[in-house]
GROMACS .gro file of C-alpha atoms in nm:
model
  335
    1UNK     CA    1  11.033  10.342   8.125
    2UNK     CA    2  10.900  10.107   7.861
    3UNK     CA    3  10.960   9.746   7.766
    4UNK     CA    4  11.319   9.786   7.643
    5UNK     CA    5  11.631   9.815   7.856
    6UNK     CA    6  11.570   9.902   8.219
    7UNK     CA    7  11.774  10.022   8.514
    8UNK     CA    8  11.884   9.857   8.834
    9UNK     CA    9  11.650  10.017   9.089
   10UNK     CA   10  11.839   9.841   9.369
   11UNK     CA   11  12.160  10.040   9.308
   12UNK     CA   12  12.188  10.325   9.563
   13UNK     CA   13  12.262  10.597   9.305
   14UNK     CA   14  11.992  10.478   9.065
   15UNK     CA   15  11.744  10.460   9.350
   16UNK     CA   16  11.838  10.813   9.457
   17UNK     CA   17  11.784  10.936   9.100
   18UNK     CA   18  11.438  10.775   9.089
   19UNK     CA   19  11.323  10.911   9.426
   20UNK     CA   20  11.463  11.261   9.361
   21UNK     CA   21  11.287  11.271   9.024
   22UNK     CA   22  10.956  11.161   9.172
   23UNK     CA   23  10.988  11.413   9.456
   24UNK     CA   24  11.049  11.690   9.201
   25UNK     CA   25  10.729  11.606   9.015
   26UNK     CA   26  10.532  11.588   9.340
   27UNK     CA   27  10.672  11.902   9.508
   28UNK     CA   28  10.747  12.135   9.218
   29UNK     CA   29  10.494  12.017   8.959
   30UNK     CA   30  10.218  11.932   9.212
   31UNK     CA   31  10.156  11.586   9.069
   32UNK     CA   32   9.945  11.399   9.324
   33UNK     CA   33  10.020  11.046   9.209
   34UNK     CA   34  10.210  10.817   8.974
   35UNK     CA   35  10.128  10.512   8.767
   36UNK     CA   36  10.437  10.294   8.717
   37UNK     CA   37  10.460  10.116   8.382
   38UNK     CA   38  10.574   9.751   8.410
   39UNK     CA   39  10.621   9.816   8.781
   40UNK     CA   40  10.746   9.465   8.861
   41UNK     CA   41  11.077   9.570   8.702
   42UNK     CA   42  11.131   9.798   9.002
   43UNK     CA   43  11.112   9.494   9.229
   44UNK     CA   44  11.386   9.298   9.054
   45UNK     CA   45  11.707   9.244   9.244
   46UNK     CA   46  11.957   9.023   9.067
   47UNK     CA   47  11.687   8.929   8.820
   48UNK     CA   48  11.448   8.792   9.083
   49UNK     CA   49  11.126   8.964   9.189
   50UNK     CA   50  11.137   9.091   9.548
   51UNK     CA   51  10.834   9.296   9.652
   52UNK     CA   52  11.024   9.399   9.964
   53UNK     CA   53  11.298   9.549   9.752
   54UNK     CA   54  11.482   9.871   9.841
   55UNK     CA   55  11.265  10.072   9.605
   56UNK     CA   56  10.951  10.002   9.809
   57UNK     CA   57  11.130  10.079  10.136
   58UNK     CA   58  11.248  10.411   9.993
   59UNK     CA   59  10.896  10.504   9.881
   60UNK     CA   60  10.742  10.409  10.215
   61UNK     CA   61  11.004  10.595  10.421
   62UNK     CA   62  11.002  10.915  10.213
   63UNK     CA   63  10.782  11.187  10.373
   64UNK     CA   64  10.661  11.307  10.031
   65UNK     CA   65  10.630  10.988   9.828
   66UNK     CA   66  10.457  10.799  10.108
   67UNK     CA   67  10.165  11.046  10.081
   68UNK     CA   68  10.097  11.041   9.705
   69UNK     CA   69   9.889  10.799   9.501
   70UNK     CA   70  10.092  10.498   9.386
   71UNK     CA   71   9.954  10.278   9.108
   72UNK     CA   72  10.138   9.977   8.970
   73UNK     CA   73  10.103   9.803   8.639
   74UNK     CA   74  10.186   9.482   8.828
   75UNK     CA   75  10.369   9.287   8.560
   76UNK     CA   76  10.675   9.306   8.337
   77UNK     CA   77  10.833   9.092   8.065
   78UNK     CA   78  11.065   8.885   8.284
   79UNK     CA   79  11.013   8.547   8.454
   80UNK     CA   80  10.767   8.562   8.742
   81UNK     CA   81  10.667   8.909   8.632
   82UNK     CA   82  10.290   8.878   8.678
   83UNK     CA   83  10.237   9.004   9.033
   84UNK     CA   84   9.873   9.116   9.047
   85UNK     CA   85   9.767   9.138   9.412
   86UNK     CA   86  10.116   9.112   9.555
   87UNK     CA   87  10.232   9.473   9.583
   88UNK     CA   88  10.264   9.612   9.937
   89UNK     CA   89  10.032   9.867  10.097
   90UNK     CA   90   9.956  10.145  10.016
   91UNK     CA   91   9.999  10.060   9.647
   92UNK     CA   92   9.701  10.025   9.412
   93UNK     CA   93   9.726   9.799   9.110
   94UNK     CA   94   9.586   9.764   8.762
   95UNK     CA   95   9.366   9.459   8.811
   96UNK     CA   96   9.429   9.241   8.507
   97UNK     CA   97   9.229   8.960   8.669
   98UNK     CA   98   8.926   9.189   8.675
   99UNK     CA   99   8.971   9.281   8.308
  100UNK     CA  100   8.992   8.917   8.199
  101UNK     CA  101   8.701   8.797   8.415
  102UNK     CA  102   8.466   9.076   8.307
  103UNK     CA  103   8.547   9.011   7.941
  104UNK     CA  104   8.491   8.637   7.977
  105UNK     CA  105   8.165   8.680   8.168
  106UNK     CA  106   8.009   8.912   7.909
  107UNK     CA  107   8.137   8.689   7.631
  108UNK     CA  108   7.919   8.419   7.784
  109UNK     CA  109   8.191   8.181   7.903
  110UNK     CA  110   8.065   7.904   8.130
  111UNK     CA  111   8.157   7.890   8.498
  112UNK     CA  112   8.239   8.259   8.539
  113UNK     CA  113   7.966   8.372   8.781
  114UNK     CA  114   8.157   8.310   9.105
  115UNK     CA  115   8.471   8.493   8.994
  116UNK     CA  116   8.261   8.772   8.845
  117UNK     CA  117   8.108   8.829   9.189
  118UNK     CA  118   8.455   8.844   9.341
  119UNK     CA  119   8.563   9.109   9.090
  120UNK     CA  120   8.241   9.311   9.138
  121UNK     CA  121   8.311   9.313   9.512
  122UNK     CA  122   8.661   9.458   9.467
  123UNK     CA  123   8.877   9.142   9.444
  124UNK     CA  124   8.919   9.068   9.813
  125UNK     CA  125   9.106   8.751   9.717
  126UNK     CA  126   9.384   8.971   9.581
  127UNK     CA  127   9.393   9.270   9.814
  128UNK     CA  128   9.218   9.203  10.147
  129UNK     CA  129   9.483   8.980  10.304
  130UNK     CA  130   9.740   9.258  10.269
  131UNK     CA  131   9.524   9.500  10.461
  132UNK     CA  132   9.451   9.716  10.159
  133UNK     CA  133   9.103   9.861  10.088
  134UNK     CA  134   8.896   9.795   9.775
  135UNK     CA  135   9.052  10.110   9.627
  136UNK     CA  136   9.369   9.906   9.577
  137UNK     CA  137   9.194   9.748   9.279
  138UNK     CA  138   9.210   9.966   8.968
  139UNK     CA  139   8.934   9.805   8.762
  140UNK     CA  140   8.947   9.830   8.384
  141UNK     CA  141   8.822   9.660   8.071
  142UNK     CA  142   9.034   9.842   7.812
  143UNK     CA  143   9.354  10.047   7.831
  144UNK     CA  144   9.600  10.215   7.597
  145UNK     CA  145   9.730   9.870   7.504
  146UNK     CA  146   9.504   9.611   7.344
  147UNK     CA  147   9.163   9.636   7.183
  148UNK     CA  148   8.954   9.950   7.211
  149UNK     CA  149   8.603   9.902   7.352
  150UNK     CA  150   8.453   9.896   7.003
  151UNK     CA  151   8.707   9.642   6.881
  152UNK     CA  152   8.654   9.428   7.192
  153UNK     CA  153   8.298   9.363   7.073
  154UNK     CA  154   8.382   9.354   6.700
  155UNK     CA  155   8.677   9.115   6.662
  156UNK     CA  156   8.758   8.763   6.774
  157UNK     CA  157   9.117   8.791   6.652
  158UNK     CA  158   9.380   9.065   6.637
  159UNK     CA  159   9.451   9.223   6.298
  160UNK     CA  160   9.797   9.377   6.328
  161UNK     CA  161   9.922   9.328   5.973
  162UNK     CA  162   9.977   9.703   5.931
  163UNK     CA  163  10.245   9.691   6.202
  164UNK     CA  164  10.484   9.508   5.970
  165UNK     CA  165  10.544   9.203   6.192
  166UNK     CA  166  10.323   8.954   6.005
  167UNK     CA  167  10.054   8.980   6.275
  168UNK     CA  168  10.288   8.818   6.529
  169UNK     CA  169  10.296   9.118   6.766
  170UNK     CA  170  10.031   9.206   7.022
  171UNK     CA  171   9.832   8.996   7.267
  172UNK     CA  172   9.676   8.675   7.134
  173UNK     CA  173   9.441   8.606   7.425
  174UNK     CA  174   9.198   8.898   7.419
  175UNK     CA  175   8.883   8.730   7.557
  176UNK     CA  176   8.689   8.926   7.297
  177UNK     CA  177   8.370   8.844   7.102
  178UNK     CA  178   8.272   8.985   6.764
  179UNK     CA  179   7.897   8.926   6.822
  180UNK     CA  180   7.872   8.717   6.506
  181UNK     CA  181   8.072   8.900   6.238
  182UNK     CA  182   8.444   8.981   6.229
  183UNK     CA  183   8.488   9.355   6.191
  184UNK     CA  184   8.250   9.623   6.060
  185UNK     CA  185   7.896   9.523   5.963
  186UNK     CA  186   7.571   9.678   5.848
  187UNK     CA  187   7.359   9.411   6.021
  188UNK     CA  188   7.131   9.610   6.256
  189UNK     CA  189   7.092   9.322   6.503
  190UNK     CA  190   7.468   9.276   6.543
  191UNK     CA  191   7.523   9.651   6.570
  192UNK     CA  192   7.259   9.671   6.845
  193UNK     CA  193   7.417   9.378   7.031
  194UNK     CA  194   7.759   9.543   7.014
  195UNK     CA  195   7.620   9.866   7.157
  196UNK     CA  196   7.457   9.670   7.439
  197UNK     CA  197   7.783   9.489   7.512
  198UNK     CA  198   7.969   9.820   7.536
  199UNK     CA  199   7.717   9.936   7.794
  200UNK     CA  200   7.749   9.609   7.984
  201UNK     CA  201   8.123   9.671   8.019
  202UNK     CA  202   8.078  10.036   8.120
  203UNK     CA  203   7.809   9.953   8.376
  204UNK     CA  204   8.024   9.677   8.525
  205UNK     CA  205   8.313   9.920   8.573
  206UNK     CA  206   8.104  10.177   8.756
  207UNK     CA  207   7.907   9.927   8.968
  208UNK     CA  208   8.218   9.745   9.094
  209UNK     CA  209   8.393   9.813   9.421
  210UNK     CA  210   8.738   9.958   9.366
  211UNK     CA  211   8.842  10.237   9.130
  212UNK     CA  212   8.698  10.241   8.776
  213UNK     CA  213   8.952  10.325   8.506
  214UNK     CA  214   8.798  10.434   8.177
  215UNK     CA  215   9.034  10.443   7.882
  216UNK     CA  216   9.050  10.783   7.715
  217UNK     CA  217   8.847  10.831   7.401
  218UNK     CA  218   8.618  10.530   7.453
  219UNK     CA  219   8.323  10.679   7.263
  220UNK     CA  220   8.323  10.434   6.976
  221UNK     CA  221   8.684  10.459   6.857
  222UNK     CA  222   8.812  10.168   6.649
  223UNK     CA  223   9.161  10.057   6.545
  224UNK     CA  224   9.013   9.803   6.300
  225UNK     CA  225   9.120   9.514   6.519
  226UNK     CA  226   9.478   9.630   6.574
  227UNK     CA  227   9.559   9.564   6.940
  228UNK     CA  228   9.916   9.693   6.931
  229UNK     CA  229   9.884  10.024   6.748
  230UNK     CA  230  10.158  10.213   6.937
  231UNK     CA  231  10.358  10.230   6.611
  232UNK     CA  232  10.072  10.378   6.409
  233UNK     CA  233  10.079  10.759   6.417
  234UNK     CA  234   9.789  10.806   6.176
  235UNK     CA  235   9.411  10.784   6.149
  236UNK     CA  236   9.421  10.431   6.289
  237UNK     CA  237   9.540  10.537   6.634
  238UNK     CA  238   9.428  10.899   6.656
  239UNK     CA  239   9.137  10.989   6.883
  240UNK     CA  240   8.840  11.137   6.702
  241UNK     CA  241   8.625  11.365   6.918
  242UNK     CA  242   8.350  11.450   6.668
  243UNK     CA  243   8.066  11.229   6.788
  244UNK     CA  244   7.790  11.085   6.575
  245UNK     CA  245   7.458  10.968   6.716
  246UNK     CA  246   7.592  10.635   6.845
  247UNK     CA  247   7.898  10.796   7.003
  248UNK     CA  248   7.687  11.066   7.169
  249UNK     CA  249   7.451  10.803   7.311
  250UNK     CA  250   7.744  10.605   7.453
  251UNK     CA  251   7.893  10.922   7.602
  252UNK     CA  252   7.564  10.999   7.774
  253UNK     CA  253   7.547  10.644   7.909
  254UNK     CA  254   7.894  10.682   8.060
  255UNK     CA  255   7.780  11.006   8.225
  256UNK     CA  256   7.476  10.824   8.366
  257UNK     CA  257   7.690  10.541   8.504
  258UNK     CA  258   7.927  10.791   8.667
  259UNK     CA  259   7.634  10.977   8.821
  260UNK     CA  260   7.487  10.658   8.967
  261UNK     CA  261   7.822  10.577   9.125
  262UNK     CA  262   7.853  10.927   9.268
  263UNK     CA  263   7.500  10.925   9.411
  264UNK     CA  264   7.531  10.584   9.580
  265UNK     CA  265   7.816  10.575   9.834
  266UNK     CA  266   7.748  10.203   9.884
  267UNK     CA  267   7.936  10.152   9.554
  268UNK     CA  268   8.247  10.313   9.705
  269UNK     CA  269   8.303  10.106  10.018
  270UNK     CA  270   8.612  10.182  10.232
  271UNK     CA  271   8.629   9.816  10.337
  272UNK     CA  272   8.558   9.485  10.170
  273UNK     CA  273   8.208   9.344  10.205
  274UNK     CA  274   8.193   8.980  10.313
  275UNK     CA  275   7.825   8.943  10.392
  276UNK     CA  276   7.847   9.049  10.756
  277UNK     CA  277   7.534   9.175  10.933
  278UNK     CA  278   7.485   9.551  10.936
  279UNK     CA  279   7.438   9.653  11.302
  280UNK     CA  280   7.080   9.741  11.389
  281UNK     CA  281   6.930   9.622  11.060
  282UNK     CA  282   6.939   9.243  11.045
  283UNK     CA  283   7.061   9.276  10.686
  284UNK     CA  284   7.389   9.156  10.541
  285UNK     CA  285   7.607   9.431  10.398
  286UNK     CA  286   7.596   9.243  10.067
  287UNK     CA  287   7.380   8.951   9.957
  288UNK     CA  288   7.422   8.768   9.628
  289UNK     CA  289   7.093   8.669   9.468
  290UNK     CA  290   6.971   8.418   9.214
  291UNK     CA  291   6.716   8.522   8.953
  292UNK     CA  292   6.423   8.407   9.168
  293UNK     CA  293   6.522   8.653   9.442
  294UNK     CA  294   6.662   8.404   9.692
  295UNK     CA  295   7.017   8.408   9.825
  296UNK     CA  296   7.269   8.219   9.615
  297UNK     CA  297   7.354   7.868   9.733
  298UNK     CA  298   7.665   7.661   9.674
  299UNK     CA  299   7.484   7.483   9.393
  300UNK     CA  300   7.413   7.818   9.226
  301UNK     CA  301   7.775   7.929   9.252
  302UNK     CA  302   7.917   7.615   9.094
  303UNK     CA  303   7.651   7.581   8.821
  304UNK     CA  304   7.860   7.607   8.500
  305UNK     CA  305   7.557   7.724   8.302
  306UNK     CA  306   7.464   8.010   8.534
  307UNK     CA  307   7.477   8.346   8.357
  308UNK     CA  308   7.281   8.565   8.598
  309UNK     CA  309   7.411   8.738   8.908
  310UNK     CA  310   7.259   9.005   9.134
  311UNK     CA  311   7.380   9.194   9.439
  312UNK     CA  312   7.171   9.347   9.716
  313UNK     CA  313   7.335   9.602   9.945
  314UNK     CA  314   7.188   9.610  10.294
  315UNK     CA  315   7.168   9.879  10.559
  316UNK     CA  316   6.988  10.209  10.578
  317UNK     CA  317   6.985  10.245  10.198
  318UNK     CA  318   6.942   9.961   9.954
  319UNK     CA  319   7.071   9.924   9.602
  320UNK     CA  320   7.020   9.609   9.399
  321UNK     CA  321   7.162   9.542   9.055
  322UNK     CA  322   7.127   9.252   8.817
  323UNK     CA  323   7.358   9.126   8.543
  324UNK     CA  324   7.260   8.870   8.282
  325UNK     CA  325   7.522   8.748   8.035
  326UNK     CA  326   7.287   8.495   7.879
  327UNK     CA  327   7.137   8.528   7.533
  328UNK     CA  328   6.779   8.504   7.663
  329UNK     CA  329   6.579   8.762   7.856
  330UNK     CA  330   6.522   8.673   8.222
  331UNK     CA  331   6.245   8.757   8.464
  332UNK     CA  332   6.409   8.863   8.790
  333UNK     CA  333   6.214   8.853   9.116
  334UNK     CA  334   6.308   9.120   9.370
  335UNK     CA  335   6.356   8.981   9.722
   0.00000   0.00000   0.00000
């Protein structure tokens, strides 16, 4: 379904149609999971959102559907539709809070370090209380809707005039930063900064607990600032797979980030890390560090001007990574 008319998923015959259709795709077509667009609509009964609705009971009780991957886009267009973190186990969710926090942090917004750490650690504030693992958080920075990765670092404002709605359509709050110039530029310093920002976003995705979701075709594709290009079936929205030097370099960086994640199981934790001691080591399973190598204090967390954050993973194998969203280079002292 899309954002037009919808069906009443609480009606017995409609619910049967939905479950039978899903079972067909799983059994006959061997689909191993489903992502539900505007999934909150499935929880509406009489217009109100009920995340214990009949639909969720039917999924949980079905011997086939209870075993496949279930991913929710946890919002819709109705009142109370934004339900990130509220879907029942074993659902995973597109983590819009992660997207917004990561964008704001790398834009340089003040006071974002504490929430950035929460998102890097898999968003326990959203998913841990419900007994779900970090894999319940589908982390993303860009998707099929909104700015592409290139446009995220090239535009402060949407430019949807070509859609014929006087630039009134599309999201207004993109948490983007154009790095100093709106749109394309030949300035080598700005171009270099934009390439670095792209890599900051990619690295954040692959270093975060949870499941990284990389939007297809993110090798430098631009829609010239159009963040609602679903209606453009032309060069503006097509994916171009012929890579130039910059696109090839970005592709290779994505491959590197994916390899690092694959080679370090500590980045794919089955449970949330809360700084507990690792048995037999005397180390915490995760320690958050300031730039001088000491453990973060309350004063560090609430410092509105802090732009640096680092994580040390304890145990038999150690991995430490550092992120600096400030404009100045920093000297970081390893603990």
